[in-house]
Coordinates of C-alpha atoms in Angstrom, one line a residue:
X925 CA 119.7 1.2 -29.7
X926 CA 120.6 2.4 -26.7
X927 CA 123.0 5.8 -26.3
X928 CA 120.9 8.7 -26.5
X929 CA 119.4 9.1 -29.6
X930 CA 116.3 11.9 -30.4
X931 CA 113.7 11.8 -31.9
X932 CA 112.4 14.2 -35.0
X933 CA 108.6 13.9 -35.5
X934 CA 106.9 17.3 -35.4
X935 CA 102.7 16.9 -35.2
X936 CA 102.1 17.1 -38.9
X937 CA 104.5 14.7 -39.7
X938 CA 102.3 11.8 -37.9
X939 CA 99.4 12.2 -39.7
X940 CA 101.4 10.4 -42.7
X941 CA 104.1 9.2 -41.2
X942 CA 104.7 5.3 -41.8
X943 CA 105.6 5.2 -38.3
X944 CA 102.9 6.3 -36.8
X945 CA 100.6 4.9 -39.2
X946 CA 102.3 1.4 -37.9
X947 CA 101.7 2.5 -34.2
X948 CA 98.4 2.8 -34.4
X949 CA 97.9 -0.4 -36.0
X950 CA 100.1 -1.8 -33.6
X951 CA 98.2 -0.5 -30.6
X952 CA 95.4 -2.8 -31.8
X953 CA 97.8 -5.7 -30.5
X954 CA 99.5 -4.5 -27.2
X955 CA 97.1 -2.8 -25.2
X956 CA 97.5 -4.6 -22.1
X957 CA 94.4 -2.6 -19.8
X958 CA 91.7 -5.4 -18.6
X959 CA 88.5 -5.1 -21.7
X960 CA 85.3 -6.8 -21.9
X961 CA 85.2 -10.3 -21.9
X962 CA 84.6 -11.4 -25.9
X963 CA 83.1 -15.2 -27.0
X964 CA 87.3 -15.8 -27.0
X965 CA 87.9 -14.7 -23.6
X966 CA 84.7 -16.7 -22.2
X967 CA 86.0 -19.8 -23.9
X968 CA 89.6 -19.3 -22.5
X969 CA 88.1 -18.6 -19.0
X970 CA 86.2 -22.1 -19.0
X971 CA 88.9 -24.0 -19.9
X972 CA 90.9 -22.3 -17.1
X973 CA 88.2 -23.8 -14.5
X974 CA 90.1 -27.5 -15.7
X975 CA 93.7 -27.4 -15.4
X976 CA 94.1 -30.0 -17.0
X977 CA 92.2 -28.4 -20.4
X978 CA 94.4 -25.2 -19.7
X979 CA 96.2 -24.7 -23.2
X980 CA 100.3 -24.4 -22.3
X981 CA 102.4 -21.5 -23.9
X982 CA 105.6 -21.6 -23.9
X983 CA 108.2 -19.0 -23.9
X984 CA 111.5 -19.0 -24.9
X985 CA 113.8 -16.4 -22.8
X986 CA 113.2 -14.2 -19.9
X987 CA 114.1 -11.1 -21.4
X988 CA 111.4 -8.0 -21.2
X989 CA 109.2 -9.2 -24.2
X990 CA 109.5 -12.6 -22.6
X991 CA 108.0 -11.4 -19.2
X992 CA 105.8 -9.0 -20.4
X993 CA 104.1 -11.9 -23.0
X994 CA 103.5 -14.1 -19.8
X995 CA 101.9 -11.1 -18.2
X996 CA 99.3 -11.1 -20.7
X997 CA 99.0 -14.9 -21.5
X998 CA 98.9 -15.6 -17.7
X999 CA 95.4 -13.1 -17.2
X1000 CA 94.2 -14.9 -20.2
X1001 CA 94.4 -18.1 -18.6
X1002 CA 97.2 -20.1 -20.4
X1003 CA 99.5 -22.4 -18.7
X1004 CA 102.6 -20.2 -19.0
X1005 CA 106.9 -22.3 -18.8
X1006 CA 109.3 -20.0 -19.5
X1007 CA 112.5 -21.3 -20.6
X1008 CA 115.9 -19.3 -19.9
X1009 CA 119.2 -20.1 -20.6
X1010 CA 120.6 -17.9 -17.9
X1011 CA 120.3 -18.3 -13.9
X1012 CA 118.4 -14.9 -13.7
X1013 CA 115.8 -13.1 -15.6
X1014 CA 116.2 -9.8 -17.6
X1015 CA 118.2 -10.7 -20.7
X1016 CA 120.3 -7.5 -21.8
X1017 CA 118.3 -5.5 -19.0
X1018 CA 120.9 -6.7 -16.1
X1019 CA 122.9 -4.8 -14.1
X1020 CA 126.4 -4.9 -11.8
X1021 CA 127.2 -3.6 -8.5
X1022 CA 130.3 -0.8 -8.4
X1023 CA 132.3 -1.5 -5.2
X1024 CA 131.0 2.0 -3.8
X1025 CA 127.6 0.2 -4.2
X1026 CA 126.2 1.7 -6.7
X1027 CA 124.2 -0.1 -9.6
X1028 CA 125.2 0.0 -13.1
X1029 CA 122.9 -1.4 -16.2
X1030 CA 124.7 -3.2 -18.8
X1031 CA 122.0 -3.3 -21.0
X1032 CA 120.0 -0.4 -21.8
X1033 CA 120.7 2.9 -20.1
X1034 CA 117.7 5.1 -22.0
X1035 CA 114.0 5.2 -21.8
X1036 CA 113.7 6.2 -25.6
X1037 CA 110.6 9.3 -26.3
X1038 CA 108.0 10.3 -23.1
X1039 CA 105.5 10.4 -25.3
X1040 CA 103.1 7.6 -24.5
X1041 CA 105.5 5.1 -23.7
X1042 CA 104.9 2.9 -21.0
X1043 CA 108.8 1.8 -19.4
X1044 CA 107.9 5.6 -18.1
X1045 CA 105.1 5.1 -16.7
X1046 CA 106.5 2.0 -15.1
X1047 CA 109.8 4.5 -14.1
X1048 CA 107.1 6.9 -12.2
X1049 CA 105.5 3.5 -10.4
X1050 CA 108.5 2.4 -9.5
X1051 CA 109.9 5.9 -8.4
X1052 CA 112.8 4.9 -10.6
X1053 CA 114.8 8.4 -10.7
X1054 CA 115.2 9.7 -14.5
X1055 CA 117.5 12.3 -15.8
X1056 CA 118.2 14.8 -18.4
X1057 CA 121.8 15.6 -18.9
X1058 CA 122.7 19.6 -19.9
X1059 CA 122.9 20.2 -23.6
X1060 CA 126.2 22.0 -24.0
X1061 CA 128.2 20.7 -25.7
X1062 CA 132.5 19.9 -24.7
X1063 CA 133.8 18.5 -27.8
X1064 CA 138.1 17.7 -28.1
X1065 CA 139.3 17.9 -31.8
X1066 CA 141.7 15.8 -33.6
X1067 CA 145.0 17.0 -31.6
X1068 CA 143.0 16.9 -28.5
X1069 CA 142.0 20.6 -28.8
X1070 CA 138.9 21.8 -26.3
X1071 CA 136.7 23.1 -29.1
X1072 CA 135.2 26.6 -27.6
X1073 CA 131.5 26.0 -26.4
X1074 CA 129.9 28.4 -29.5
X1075 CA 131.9 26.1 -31.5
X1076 CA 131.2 22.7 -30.3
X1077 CA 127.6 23.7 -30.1
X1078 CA 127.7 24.6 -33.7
X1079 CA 128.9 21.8 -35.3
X1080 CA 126.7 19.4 -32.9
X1081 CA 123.5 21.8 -34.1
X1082 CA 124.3 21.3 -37.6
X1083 CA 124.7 17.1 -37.4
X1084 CA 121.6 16.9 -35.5
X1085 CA 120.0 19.0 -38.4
X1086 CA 121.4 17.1 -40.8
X1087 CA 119.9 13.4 -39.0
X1088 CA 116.7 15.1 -39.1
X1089 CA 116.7 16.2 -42.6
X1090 CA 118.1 12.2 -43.2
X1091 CA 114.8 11.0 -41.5
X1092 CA 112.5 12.7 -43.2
X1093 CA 114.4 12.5 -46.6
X1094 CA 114.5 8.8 -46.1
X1095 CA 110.8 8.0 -45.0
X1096 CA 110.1 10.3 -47.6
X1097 CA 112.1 9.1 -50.4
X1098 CA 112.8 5.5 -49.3
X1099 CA 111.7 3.6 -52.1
X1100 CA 113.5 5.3 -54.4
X1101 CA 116.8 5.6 -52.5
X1102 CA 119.3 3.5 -53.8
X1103 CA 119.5 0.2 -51.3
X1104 CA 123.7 1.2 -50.9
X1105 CA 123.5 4.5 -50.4
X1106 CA 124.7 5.5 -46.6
X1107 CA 123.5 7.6 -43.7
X1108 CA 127.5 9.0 -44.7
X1109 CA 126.9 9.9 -47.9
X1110 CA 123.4 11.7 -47.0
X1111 CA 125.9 13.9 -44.2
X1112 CA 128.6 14.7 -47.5
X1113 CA 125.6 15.9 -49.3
X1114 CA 124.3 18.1 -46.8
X1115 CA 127.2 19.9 -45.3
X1116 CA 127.9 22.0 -48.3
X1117 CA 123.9 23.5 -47.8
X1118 CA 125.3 23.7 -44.7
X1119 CA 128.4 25.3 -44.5
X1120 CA 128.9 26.8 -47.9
X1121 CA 131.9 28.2 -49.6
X1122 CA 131.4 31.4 -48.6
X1123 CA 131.6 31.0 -44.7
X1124 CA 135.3 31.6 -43.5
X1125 CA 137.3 28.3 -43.2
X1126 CA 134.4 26.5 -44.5
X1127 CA 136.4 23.4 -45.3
X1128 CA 138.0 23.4 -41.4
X1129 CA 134.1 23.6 -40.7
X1130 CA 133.1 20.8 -43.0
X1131 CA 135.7 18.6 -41.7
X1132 CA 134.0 18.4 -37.9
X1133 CA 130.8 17.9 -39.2
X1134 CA 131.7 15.4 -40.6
X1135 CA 133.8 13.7 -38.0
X1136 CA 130.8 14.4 -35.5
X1137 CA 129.0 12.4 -37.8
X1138 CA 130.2 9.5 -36.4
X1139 CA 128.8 9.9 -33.4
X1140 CA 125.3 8.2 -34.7
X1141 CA 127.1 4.5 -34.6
X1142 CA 126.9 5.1 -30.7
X1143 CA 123.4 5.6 -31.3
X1144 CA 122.8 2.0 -33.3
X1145 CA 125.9 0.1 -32.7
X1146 CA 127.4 0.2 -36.3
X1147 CA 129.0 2.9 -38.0
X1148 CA 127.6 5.6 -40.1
X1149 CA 129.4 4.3 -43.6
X1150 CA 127.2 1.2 -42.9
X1151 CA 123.9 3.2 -42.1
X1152 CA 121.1 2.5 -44.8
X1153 CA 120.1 5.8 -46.0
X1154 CA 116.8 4.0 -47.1
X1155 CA 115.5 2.8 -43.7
X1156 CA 117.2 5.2 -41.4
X1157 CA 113.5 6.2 -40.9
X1158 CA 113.2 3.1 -39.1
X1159 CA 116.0 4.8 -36.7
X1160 CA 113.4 7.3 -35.4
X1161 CA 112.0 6.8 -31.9
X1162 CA 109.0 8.0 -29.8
X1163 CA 108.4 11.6 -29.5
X1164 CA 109.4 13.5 -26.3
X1165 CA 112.4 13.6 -24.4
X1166 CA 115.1 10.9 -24.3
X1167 CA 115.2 10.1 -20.4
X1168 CA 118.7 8.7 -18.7
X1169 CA 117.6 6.0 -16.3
X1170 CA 119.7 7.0 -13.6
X1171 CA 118.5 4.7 -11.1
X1172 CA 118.8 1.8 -13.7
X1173 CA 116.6 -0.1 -14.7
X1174 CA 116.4 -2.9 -11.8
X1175 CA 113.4 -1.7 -10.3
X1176 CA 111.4 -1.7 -13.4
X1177 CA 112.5 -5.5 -14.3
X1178 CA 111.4 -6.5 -11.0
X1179 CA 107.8 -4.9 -11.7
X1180 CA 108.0 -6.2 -15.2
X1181 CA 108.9 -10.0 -14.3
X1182 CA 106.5 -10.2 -10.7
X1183 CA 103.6 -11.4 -12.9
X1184 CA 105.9 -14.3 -14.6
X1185 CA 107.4 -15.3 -11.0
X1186 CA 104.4 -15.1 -9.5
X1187 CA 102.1 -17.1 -11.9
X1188 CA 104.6 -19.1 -14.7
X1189 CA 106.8 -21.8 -14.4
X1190 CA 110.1 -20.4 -14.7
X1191 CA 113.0 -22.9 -16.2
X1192 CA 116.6 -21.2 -15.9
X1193 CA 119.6 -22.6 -17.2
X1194 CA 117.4 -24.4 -19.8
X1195 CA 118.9 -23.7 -23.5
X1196 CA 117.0 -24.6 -26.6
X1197 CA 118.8 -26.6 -29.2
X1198 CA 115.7 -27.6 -31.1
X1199 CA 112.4 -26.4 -32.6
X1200 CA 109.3 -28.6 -33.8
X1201 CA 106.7 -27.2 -35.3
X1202 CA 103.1 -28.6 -35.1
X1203 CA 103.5 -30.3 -38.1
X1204 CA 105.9 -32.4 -36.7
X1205 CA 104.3 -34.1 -33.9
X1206 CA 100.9 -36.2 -34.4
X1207 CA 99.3 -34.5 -31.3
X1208 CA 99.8 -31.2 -33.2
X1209 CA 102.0 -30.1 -30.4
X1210 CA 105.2 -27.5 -30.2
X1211 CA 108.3 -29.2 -29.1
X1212 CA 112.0 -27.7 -27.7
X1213 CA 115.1 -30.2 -27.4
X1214 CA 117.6 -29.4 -25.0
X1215 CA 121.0 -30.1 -25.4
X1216 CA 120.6 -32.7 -23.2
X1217 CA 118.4 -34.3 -24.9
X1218 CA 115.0 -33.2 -22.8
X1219 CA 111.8 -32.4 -24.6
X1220 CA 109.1 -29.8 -23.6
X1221 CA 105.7 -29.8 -25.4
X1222 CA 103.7 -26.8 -25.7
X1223 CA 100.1 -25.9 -27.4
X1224 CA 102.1 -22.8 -28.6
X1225 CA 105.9 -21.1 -28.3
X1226 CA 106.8 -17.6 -28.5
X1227 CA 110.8 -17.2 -29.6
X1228 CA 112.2 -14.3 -27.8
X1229 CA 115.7 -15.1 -28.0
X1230 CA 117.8 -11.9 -29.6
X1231 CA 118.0 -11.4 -33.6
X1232 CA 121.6 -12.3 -33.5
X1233 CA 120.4 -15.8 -31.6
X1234 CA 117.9 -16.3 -34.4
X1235 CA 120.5 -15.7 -37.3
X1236 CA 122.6 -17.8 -35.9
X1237 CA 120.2 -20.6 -35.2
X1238 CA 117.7 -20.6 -38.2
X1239 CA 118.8 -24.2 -38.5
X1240 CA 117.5 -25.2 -35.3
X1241 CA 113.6 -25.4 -36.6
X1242 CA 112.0 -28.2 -37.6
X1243 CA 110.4 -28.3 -40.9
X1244 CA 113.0 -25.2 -41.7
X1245 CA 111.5 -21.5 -41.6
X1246 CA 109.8 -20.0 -44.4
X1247 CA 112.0 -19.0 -46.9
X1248 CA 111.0 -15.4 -46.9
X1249 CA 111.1 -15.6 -42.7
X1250 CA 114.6 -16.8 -42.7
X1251 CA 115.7 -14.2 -45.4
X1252 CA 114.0 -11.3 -43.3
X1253 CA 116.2 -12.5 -40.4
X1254 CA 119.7 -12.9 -42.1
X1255 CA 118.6 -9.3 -43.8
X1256 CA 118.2 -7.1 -40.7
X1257 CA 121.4 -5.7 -39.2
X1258 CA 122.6 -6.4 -35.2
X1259 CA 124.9 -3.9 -33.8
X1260 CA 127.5 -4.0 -31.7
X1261 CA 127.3 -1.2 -29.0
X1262 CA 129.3 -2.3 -25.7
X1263 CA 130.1 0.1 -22.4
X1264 CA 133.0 0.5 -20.1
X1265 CA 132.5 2.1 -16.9
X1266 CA 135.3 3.8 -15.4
X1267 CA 135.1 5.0 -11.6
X1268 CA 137.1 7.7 -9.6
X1269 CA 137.1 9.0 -6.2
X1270 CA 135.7 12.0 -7.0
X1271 CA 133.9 13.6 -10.2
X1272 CA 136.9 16.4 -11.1
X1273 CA 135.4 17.0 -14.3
X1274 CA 132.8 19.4 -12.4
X1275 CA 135.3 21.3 -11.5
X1276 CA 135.2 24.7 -13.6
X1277 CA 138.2 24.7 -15.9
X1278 CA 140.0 28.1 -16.8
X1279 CA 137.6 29.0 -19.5
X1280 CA 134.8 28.5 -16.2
X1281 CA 133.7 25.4 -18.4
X1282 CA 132.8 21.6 -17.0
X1283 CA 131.5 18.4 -18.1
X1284 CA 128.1 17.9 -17.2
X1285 CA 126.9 15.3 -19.3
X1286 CA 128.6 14.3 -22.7
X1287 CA 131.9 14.4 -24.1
X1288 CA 133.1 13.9 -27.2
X1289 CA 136.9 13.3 -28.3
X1290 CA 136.7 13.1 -32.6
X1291 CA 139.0 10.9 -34.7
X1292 CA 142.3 11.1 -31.9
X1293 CA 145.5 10.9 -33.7
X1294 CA 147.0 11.8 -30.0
X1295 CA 146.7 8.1 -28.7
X1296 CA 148.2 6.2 -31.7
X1297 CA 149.7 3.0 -29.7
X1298 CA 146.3 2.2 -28.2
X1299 CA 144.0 3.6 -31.0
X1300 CA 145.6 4.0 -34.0
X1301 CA 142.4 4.0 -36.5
X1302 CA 141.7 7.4 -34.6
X1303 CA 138.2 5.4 -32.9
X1304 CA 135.3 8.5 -31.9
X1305 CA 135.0 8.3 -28.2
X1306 CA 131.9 9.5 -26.2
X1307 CA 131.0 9.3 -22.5
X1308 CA 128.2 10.2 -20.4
X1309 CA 129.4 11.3 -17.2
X1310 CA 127.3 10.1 -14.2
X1311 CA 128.0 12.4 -11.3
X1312 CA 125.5 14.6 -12.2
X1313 CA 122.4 12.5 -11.6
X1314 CA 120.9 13.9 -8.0
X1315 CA 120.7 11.1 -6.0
X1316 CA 121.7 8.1 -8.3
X1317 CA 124.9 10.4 -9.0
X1318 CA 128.2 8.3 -8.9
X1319 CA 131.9 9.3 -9.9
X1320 CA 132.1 7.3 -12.8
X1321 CA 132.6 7.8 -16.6
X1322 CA 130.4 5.9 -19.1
X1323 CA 132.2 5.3 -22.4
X1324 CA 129.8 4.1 -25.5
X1325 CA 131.6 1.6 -28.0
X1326 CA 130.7 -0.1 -31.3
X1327 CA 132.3 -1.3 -34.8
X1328 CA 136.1 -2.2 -34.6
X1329 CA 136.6 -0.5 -31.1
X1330 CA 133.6 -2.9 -29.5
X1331 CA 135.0 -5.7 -31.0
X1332 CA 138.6 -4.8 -30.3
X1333 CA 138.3 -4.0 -26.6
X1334 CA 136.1 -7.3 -26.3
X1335 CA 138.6 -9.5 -27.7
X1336 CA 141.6 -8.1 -25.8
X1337 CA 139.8 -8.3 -22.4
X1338 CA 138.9 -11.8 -23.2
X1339 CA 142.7 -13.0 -23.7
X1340 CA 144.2 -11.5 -20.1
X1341 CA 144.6 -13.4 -17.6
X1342 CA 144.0 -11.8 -14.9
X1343 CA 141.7 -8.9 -13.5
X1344 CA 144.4 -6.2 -13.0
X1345 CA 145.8 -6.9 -16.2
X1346 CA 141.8 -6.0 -17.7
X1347 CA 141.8 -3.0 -15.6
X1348 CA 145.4 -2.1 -16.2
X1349 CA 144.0 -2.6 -20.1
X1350 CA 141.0 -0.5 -20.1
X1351 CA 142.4 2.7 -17.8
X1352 CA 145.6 2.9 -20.3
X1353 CA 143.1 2.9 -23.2
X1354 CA 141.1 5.1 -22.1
X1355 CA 143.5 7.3 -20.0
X1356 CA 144.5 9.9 -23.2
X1357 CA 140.6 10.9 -23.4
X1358 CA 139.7 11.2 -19.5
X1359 CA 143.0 13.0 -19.0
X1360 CA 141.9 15.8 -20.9
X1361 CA 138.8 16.3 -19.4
X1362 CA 138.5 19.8 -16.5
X1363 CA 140.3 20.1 -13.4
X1364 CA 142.5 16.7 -14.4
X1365 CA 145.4 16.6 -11.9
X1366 CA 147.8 13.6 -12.5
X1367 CA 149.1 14.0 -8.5
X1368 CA 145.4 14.7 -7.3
X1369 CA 144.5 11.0 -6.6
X1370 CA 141.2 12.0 -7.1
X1371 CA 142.1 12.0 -10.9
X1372 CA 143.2 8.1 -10.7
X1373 CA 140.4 5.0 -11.4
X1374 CA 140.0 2.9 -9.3
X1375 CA 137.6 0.4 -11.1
X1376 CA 136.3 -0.5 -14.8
X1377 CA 133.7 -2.4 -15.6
X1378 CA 133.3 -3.3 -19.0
X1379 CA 130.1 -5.3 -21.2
X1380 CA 130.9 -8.2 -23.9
X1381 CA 127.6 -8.7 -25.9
X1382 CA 129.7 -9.7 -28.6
X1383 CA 131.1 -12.5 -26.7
X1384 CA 127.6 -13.5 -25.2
X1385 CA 126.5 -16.2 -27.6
X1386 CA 122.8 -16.2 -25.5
X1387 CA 122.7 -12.1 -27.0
X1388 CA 123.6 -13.6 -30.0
X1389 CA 126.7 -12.1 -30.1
X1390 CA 126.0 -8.6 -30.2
X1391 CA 123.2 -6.0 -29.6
X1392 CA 120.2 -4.3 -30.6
X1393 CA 118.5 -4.4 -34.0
X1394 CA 119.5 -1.9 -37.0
X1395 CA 119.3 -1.4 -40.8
X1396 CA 122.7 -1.6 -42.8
X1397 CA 123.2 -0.4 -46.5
X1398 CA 122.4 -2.9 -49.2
X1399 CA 119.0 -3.4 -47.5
X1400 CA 116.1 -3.8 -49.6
X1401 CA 113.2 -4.5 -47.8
X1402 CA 113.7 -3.7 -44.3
X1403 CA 110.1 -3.2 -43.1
X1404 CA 108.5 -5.7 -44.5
X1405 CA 111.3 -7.4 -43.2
X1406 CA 110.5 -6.8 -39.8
X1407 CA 106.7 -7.6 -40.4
X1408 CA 107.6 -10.8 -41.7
X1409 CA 109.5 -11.5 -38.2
X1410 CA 106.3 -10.1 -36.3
X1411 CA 104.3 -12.5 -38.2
X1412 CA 106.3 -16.2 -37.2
X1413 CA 105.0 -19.0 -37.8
X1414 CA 101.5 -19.7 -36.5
X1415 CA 100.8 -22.1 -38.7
X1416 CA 103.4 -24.4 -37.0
X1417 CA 102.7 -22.8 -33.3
X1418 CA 105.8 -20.4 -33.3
X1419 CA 105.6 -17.0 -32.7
X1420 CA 108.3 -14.3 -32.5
X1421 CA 108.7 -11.3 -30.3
X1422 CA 111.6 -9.1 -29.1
X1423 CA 112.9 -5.5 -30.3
X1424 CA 113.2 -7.1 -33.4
X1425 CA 109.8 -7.4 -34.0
X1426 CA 108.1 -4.2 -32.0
X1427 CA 106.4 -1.7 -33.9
X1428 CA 108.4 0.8 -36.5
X1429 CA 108.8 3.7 -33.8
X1430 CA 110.3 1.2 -31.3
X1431 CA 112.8 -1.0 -32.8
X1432 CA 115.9 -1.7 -30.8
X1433 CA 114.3 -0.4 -27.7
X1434 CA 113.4 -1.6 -24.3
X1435 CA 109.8 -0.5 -25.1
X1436 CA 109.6 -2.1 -28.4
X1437 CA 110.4 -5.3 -26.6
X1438 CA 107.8 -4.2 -24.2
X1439 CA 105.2 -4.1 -27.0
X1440 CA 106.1 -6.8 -28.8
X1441 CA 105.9 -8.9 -25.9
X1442 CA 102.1 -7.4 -25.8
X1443 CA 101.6 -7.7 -29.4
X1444 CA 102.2 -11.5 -29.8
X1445 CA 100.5 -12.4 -26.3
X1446 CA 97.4 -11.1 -27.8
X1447 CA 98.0 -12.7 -31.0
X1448 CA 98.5 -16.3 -30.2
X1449 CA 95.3 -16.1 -27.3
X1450 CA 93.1 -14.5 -30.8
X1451 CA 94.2 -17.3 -32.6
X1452 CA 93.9 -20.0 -30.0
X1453 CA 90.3 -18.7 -29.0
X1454 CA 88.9 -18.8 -32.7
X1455 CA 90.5 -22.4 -33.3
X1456 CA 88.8 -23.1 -29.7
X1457 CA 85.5 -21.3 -31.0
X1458 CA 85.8 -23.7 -34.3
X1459 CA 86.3 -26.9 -32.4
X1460 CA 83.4 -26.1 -30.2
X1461 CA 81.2 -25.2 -33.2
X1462 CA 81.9 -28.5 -35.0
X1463 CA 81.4 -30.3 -31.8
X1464 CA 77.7 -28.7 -31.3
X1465 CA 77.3 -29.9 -35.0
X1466 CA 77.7 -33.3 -34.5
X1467 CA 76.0 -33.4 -31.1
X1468 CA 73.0 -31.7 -32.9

C-alpha cells in the first residue's frame, strides 16, 4: 500500500475494533525503548561476555524489518549476518537521482496515519520534510472534460464515504460476508443510498461514482473488482493524517540501517536458494544454501524476503512448511502498484487556468476513451504533482499504476532497446492526460518532458515480482492468515517478518515492516532466553 490512502477509525470505534484490539497485543512485541533487565536478558548478557557463546541470528534481506530486527537482536546481544541479495540495503525503500538532482523514492512515497507511528517520529529526527497536498479536487471525465471543482468534490466526497461505510461494514460483518463478494459490488450497493432516483441526472451521477471507484486499486495495487469485501477492514491504516514524504525516505533508511552497519555482518549480493530447518541438521542448527553452493549456519533465521518471494519459493524449505503456513502464504494477495515520474522544466500546472483553477496536488483522468491507440481498456490515471512541496518541490508528475496498466507499461519498457525509445514510450503514453492539465502550451517548452523514470517491481524477482501485501475476493481466512505468517516456524528456527506479517492496522506499510521487524526480534530473543533458562536449569540439576 502505498498511494495515499486514509484512514476511518473515529475514537469509539477502537474500543472494539479488531484492529486495535490486535495493536495493542501487538505492542506487547515491538516496543523497542531499553526496559529492565529480566532472568532472559541477564542470561543473554553473560553469554555476550564469550563471543564465542554468543547465539548467531541470521537475517535474511536488508529491507526495513530486516534492519530494524538487527536493531533489536544486536542490544540483545546476538551475533547478528544479514544476508542481501542486492549490493545496497533498503529493499523497496530505494530511491533515484532526477538529472536536476533531486531524489525520488521508488518504493514507498507515504508515511501511513500520525497517530503513534514511529517512521514519523523518525521523519521529525531526521528533519525529513513531510507534506500535505490541498484537498480540491481536479478530476477529467471520460471525453477528457474538466469536471467543475463543486462537482469533482462531490463525487470524490461520496466514494470516500462509501470506503468508509465498506470498512466498518466489513469489520463489522466480515464473517458473514460472502468470501467473493467485492469492494465493487459494496460501491453498486451504496450509490443508490447515495445518489437516489430523485436527484436530477442521478444515473450521469452514479456513473462517476462509480468510475472514481477505481481509484482504490492505486491505493492497494489491484483493482477494486478484485477487492475482498470481507477483509477490506484489513485495508484500514493508523489514525491521523496521511503524510507525503517529500524529502523521501533516504534519510530515514540511513537512521533505520546505522545500527545493522554498525554492529552486524552485512552479506550483499548473497541470494538464498535453500532453507534448513533445525531438524535437519544434528547440531540443531539453521542452515541457508547459496546458489553457489555456500552454506551459512545460524542458531536462528528471520525470512524477510517480500510475500511474493515467499510464494514463489515455498519449495525452498527443508522439511517443507506447515501445511497451514504455506496455504496462509499462497492465500494472501500481492499487488502490483508501479510509478512513472515524468519531469518538466517548469510546473505549468500552477498556473491558474481560465476558470482561476490549478493542480496542486492530485489529478484524476476516469476511464479515457480520448487515448484509444495507447490505452484502449480506458486505464484510471492519477498523479501526484510534486512542485508543490516547499523545499523538496520539483517539476515533475508522479503517475500511480497497477492491474493491466502496471503490467503493461512494465512489459513494454522491458522489450525497447534503447533509452529514448523508453522515454519516447512513456511521454506518448502519458502525453493525452498531462496535456490536459492548466496553463498546457504545446509551443511553451516549458510544457515538454524532459525525463521519465519509471519502477518494475513486477519484473524484480528479489520483490517477488510485485508489491505490497493485500486481500483479493475468494479469501477465507485472511487474518488468521496473516497470524499464521507472524507465527513461522520456531520450532525449526525460522521466523518471518515483513509487511506481511505486521500488525492488522499496518499491513502493506513501511511501518508495519517497522513493527514486524520489532515484533519477531523480541520473539526469537523470548524464546532463545527460556530455552537458555531450561538448559541452565537442567545443568544446575545434574551438578546438584
Amino acid at each position: 500500500m502505498d498511494a495515499y490512502s486514509m484512514s476511518i477509525s473515529s475514537a469509539s470505534r477502537k474500543v472494539s475494533s479488531k484492529l486495535y484490539q490486535d495493536l495493542k497485543t501487538a505492542k506487547l512485541h515491538f516496543d523497542g525503548s531499553p526496559r529492565k533487565l529480566s532472568i532472559m536478558d541477564r542470561v543473554l548478557q553473560l553469554e555476550s561476555l564469550d563471543p564465542s557463546r554468543r547465539s548467531h541470528v541470521g537475517i535474511v534481506g536488508a529491507g526495513f524489518a530486516g534492519l530494524r530486527c538487527a536493531d533489536i537482536l544486536i542490544r540483545y546481544g546476538f551475533r547478528v549476518t544479514i544476508l542481501e541479495a542486492r549490493n545496497r540495503l533498503g529493499g523497496r525503500i530505494h530511491q533515484e537521482i532526477l538529472p536536476s538532482g533531486k531524489l525520488i523514492d521508488m518504493g514507498a512515497n507515504w508515511i501511513h496515519g500520525t497517530d503513534d507511528n514511529p517512521i514519523l517520529d523518525l521523519a521529525k529526527e531526521t528533519k525529513t520534510h513531510t507534506g500535505v497536498f490541498d484537498s480540491e479536487s481536479y478530476v477529467f471525465d471520460e471525453h477528457g472534460t474538466l469536471l467543475s471543482a463543486q462537482e469533482g468534490e462531490k463525487y470524490s466526497t461520496i466514494m470516500w464515504n462509501i470506503i468508509g461505510k465498506a470498512f466498518e461494514y466489513s469489520e463489522k460483518h466480515g464473517a458473514h460476508i460472502d468470501a467473493d463478494k467485492t469492494l465493487l459490488d459494496f460501491f453498486k450497493e451504496q450509490i443508490p443510498e447515495q445518489i437516489p432516483d430523485t436527484e436530477e441526472d442521478y444515473e450521469r451521477q452514479r456513473h462517476f461514482v462509480l468510475q472514481m471507484a477505481d481509484l482504490w486499486g492505486a491505493f492497494v495495487g489491484s483493482p477494486v473488482e478484485t477487492q475482498s469485501l470481507k477483509f477490506f477492514w484489513l485495508e484500514e491504516c493508523i489514525d491521523g493524517e496521511n503524510l507525503f514524504c517529500a524529502g523521501t525516505y533516504h534519510k530515514i533508511l540511513e537512521k533505520v540501517a546505522q545500527p545493522a552497519v554498525d554492529g552486524a555482518d552485512l552479506r550483499y549480493g548473497t541470494r538464498v536458494s535453500e532453507i534448513y530447518g533445525k531438524s535437519t541438521s544434528p547440531s540443531e542448527t539453521v542452515r541457508i544454501k547459496t546458489p553457489d553452493g555456500q552454506i551459512l549456519e545460524f542458531d536462528e533465521l528471520v525470512v524477510t524476503a517480500p510475500l511474493g518471494w515467499l510464494k514463489q519459493n515455498t519449495q525452498a524449505f527443508h522439511p517443507p512448511l506447515p501445511d497451514r503456513l504455506s496455504q496462509a502464504i499462497q492465500n494472501i494477495g500481492y499487488g502490483c502498484l508501479e510509478k512513472v515520474y515524468i519531469s518538466f522544466p517548469a510546473a505549468f500546472w500552477l498556473s491558474l487556468d481560465e476558470h482561476g483553477r490549478k493542480v496542486q496536488g492530485f489529478c484524476q483522468w476516469l476511464s479515457p476513451n480520448y487515448s484509444k491507440d495507447t490505452n484502449p481498456a480506458r486505464w484510471t490515471n492519477e498523479i501526484v504533482e510534486l512542485a508543490s512541496l516547499g523545499p523538496s518541490s520539483h517539476p515533475t508528475l508522479l503517475f500511480y499504476t497497477y492491474g493491466d496498466e502496471s503490467r503493461h507499461l512494465t512489459a513494454t519498457l522491458r522489450s525497447l532497446p534503447s533509452q529514448k525509445e523508453k522515454l519516447d514510450f512513456l511521454f506518448n503514453f502519458f502525453k493525452p492526460y498531462y496535456s490536459r492539465l492548466p496553463s498546457y502550451d504545446e509551443q511553451n517548452p516549458d510544457c515538454h518532458p524532459t525525463v521519465a523514470v519509471a519502477t518494475d517491481w513486477l519484473g524484480d524477482d528479489l520483490a517477488g515480482n510485485g508489491s505490497y501485501v493485500n486481500f483479493q475476493k475468494g479469501l477465507k481466512e485472511g487474518d488468521k492468515d496473516v497470524e499464521t505468517m507472524r507465527q513461522g516456524v520456531p520450532g525449526e528456527g525460522i521466523w518471518l517478518a515483513g509487511e506481511h506479517t505486521a500488525p492488522f492496522v499496518a499491513l502493506g506499510t513501511v511501518t508495519g515492516a517497522y513493527w514486524s521487524g520489532e515484533g519477531v526480534a523480541k520473539k526469537v530473543a523470548g524464546s532463545y532466553g527460556k530455552r537458555m533458562i531450561e538448559k541452565a536449569g537442567k545443568g544446575n540439576a545434574i551438578n546438584n
